[in-house]
Amino acid sequence: MCSTMKLLRVLVLIALPLYCFAGSGCRLIEEVVNKTIDSQVSTNEYQVFLKPFSDNPVTDAAIAQLKECFLSQSEETLSKVGEMMVTMATFTELSDHWTGMSRL
């Protein structure tokens, strides 16, 4: 069951960029990342925010578990995750530019 929850977490994070039409300038993905790493956002608030992306109780539980994982991290770790997301988005945007490909 634990591997199923991990898979669902990954799928939720992979599916979110599909709702965006611009590279790293996607407001939705930025909001999701910010709410994920913000220790002031409760698990309940996080679930309410992501409810449009959840269609069943299993996904709801995966979203809650994902947030709980981040709530148990130090502020330093959360800050580094934020930096990593910026780096990844910037790299992807540059990579798309170099290859002439655009993101959905």
Short mmCIF file of C-alpha atoms in Angstrom, two decimals:
data_model
loop_
_atom_site.label_atom_id
_atom_site.label_comp_id
_atom_site.label_asym_id
_atom_site.label_seq_id
_atom_site.Cartn_x
_atom_site.Cartn_y
_atom_site.Cartn_z
CA MET A 1 0.00 0.00 0.00
CA CYS A 2 2.86 2.38 0.72
CA SER A 3 4.20 2.05 -2.83
CA THR A 4 0.71 2.79 -4.17
CA MET A 5 0.57 6.02 -2.15
CA LYS A 6 4.03 7.01 -3.41
CA LEU A 7 2.93 6.37 -6.97
CA LEU A 8 -0.19 8.48 -6.47
CA ARG A 9 1.89 11.34 -5.07
CA VAL A 10 4.15 11.25 -8.10
CA LEU A 11 1.18 11.12 -10.46
CA VAL A 12 -0.46 14.13 -8.79
CA LEU A 13 2.73 16.15 -9.17
CA ILE A 14 3.18 15.03 -12.77
CA ALA A 15 -0.42 15.81 -13.72
CA LEU A 16 -0.43 19.39 -12.42
CA PRO A 17 1.84 20.86 -15.14
CA LEU A 18 -0.57 19.55 -17.77
CA TYR A 19 -2.99 22.24 -16.63
CA CYS A 20 -0.48 24.92 -17.54
CA PHE A 21 0.20 26.40 -20.95
CA ALA A 22 3.36 28.36 -20.15
CA GLY A 23 6.73 27.02 -19.02
CA SER A 24 7.79 28.03 -15.53
CA GLY A 25 5.43 31.00 -15.64
CA CYS A 26 2.51 28.76 -14.73
CA ARG A 27 0.74 30.30 -11.76
CA LEU A 28 -0.99 27.09 -10.77
CA ILE A 29 2.18 25.05 -10.43
CA GLU A 30 3.84 27.91 -8.54
CA GLU A 31 0.89 28.07 -6.14
CA VAL A 32 0.94 24.30 -5.62
CA VAL A 33 4.68 24.30 -4.89
CA ASN A 34 4.36 27.29 -2.56
CA LYS A 35 1.46 25.72 -0.65
CA THR A 36 3.30 22.39 -0.51
CA ILE A 37 6.43 23.85 1.08
CA ASP A 38 4.65 26.44 3.25
CA SER A 39 4.58 25.08 6.80
CA GLN A 40 1.81 27.56 7.65
CA VAL A 41 -0.61 25.84 5.22
CA SER A 42 -2.44 23.03 7.01
CA THR A 43 -3.12 19.65 5.49
CA ASN A 44 -6.83 20.48 5.35
CA GLU A 45 -6.21 23.79 3.50
CA TYR A 46 -3.91 21.95 1.10
CA GLN A 47 -6.53 19.30 0.37
CA VAL A 48 -9.20 21.94 -0.25
CA PHE A 49 -6.86 23.76 -2.64
CA LEU A 50 -6.10 20.56 -4.59
CA LYS A 51 -9.66 19.18 -4.52
CA PRO A 52 -10.21 19.97 -8.24
CA PHE A 53 -7.40 17.50 -9.03
CA SER A 54 -8.77 14.73 -6.83
CA ASP A 55 -11.66 12.55 -7.84
CA ASN A 56 -11.58 9.85 -5.18
CA PRO A 57 -10.73 9.19 -1.51
CA VAL A 58 -7.46 7.42 -2.39
CA THR A 59 -6.15 10.54 -4.13
CA ASP A 60 -7.39 12.69 -1.23
CA ALA A 61 -5.38 10.50 1.14
CA ALA A 62 -2.30 10.71 -1.09
CA ILE A 63 -2.55 14.51 -1.16
CA ALA A 64 -2.85 14.62 2.63
CA GLN A 65 0.10 12.28 3.05
CA LEU A 66 2.20 14.36 0.64
CA LYS A 67 1.53 17.50 2.67
CA GLU A 68 2.26 15.68 5.93
CA CYS A 69 5.65 14.67 4.53
CA PHE A 70 6.49 18.31 3.90
CA LEU A 71 5.13 19.44 7.28
CA SER A 72 7.63 17.15 8.98
CA GLN A 73 10.60 18.80 7.24
CA SER A 74 12.77 21.60 8.59
CA GLU A 75 12.44 25.15 7.24
CA GLU A 76 15.90 24.76 5.69
CA THR A 77 14.78 21.69 3.75
CA LEU A 78 11.58 23.41 2.61
CA SER A 79 13.62 26.39 1.41
CA LYS A 80 15.91 24.10 -0.57
CA VAL A 81 12.91 22.36 -2.17
CA GLY A 82 11.67 25.78 -3.29
CA GLU A 83 15.07 26.58 -4.77
CA MET A 84 15.16 23.20 -6.51
CA MET A 85 11.76 23.81 -8.10
CA VAL A 86 12.91 27.20 -9.45
CA THR A 87 16.08 25.58 -10.81
CA MET A 88 14.14 22.75 -12.45
CA ALA A 89 11.63 25.13 -14.04
CA THR A 90 14.39 27.41 -15.33
CA PHE A 91 16.37 24.46 -16.71
CA THR A 92 13.29 23.08 -18.47
CA GLU A 93 12.49 26.46 -19.99
CA LEU A 94 16.08 26.86 -21.23
CA SER A 95 16.16 23.29 -22.51
CA ASP A 96 12.92 23.82 -24.44
CA HIS A 97 14.34 27.02 -25.92
CA TRP A 98 17.56 25.32 -27.02
CA THR A 99 15.78 22.38 -28.60
CA GLY A 100 13.07 24.49 -30.19
CA MET A 101 10.38 22.58 -28.35
CA SER A 102 7.60 24.17 -26.37
CA ARG A 103 5.66 22.84 -23.44
CA LEU A 104 1.91 22.43 -23.44
#
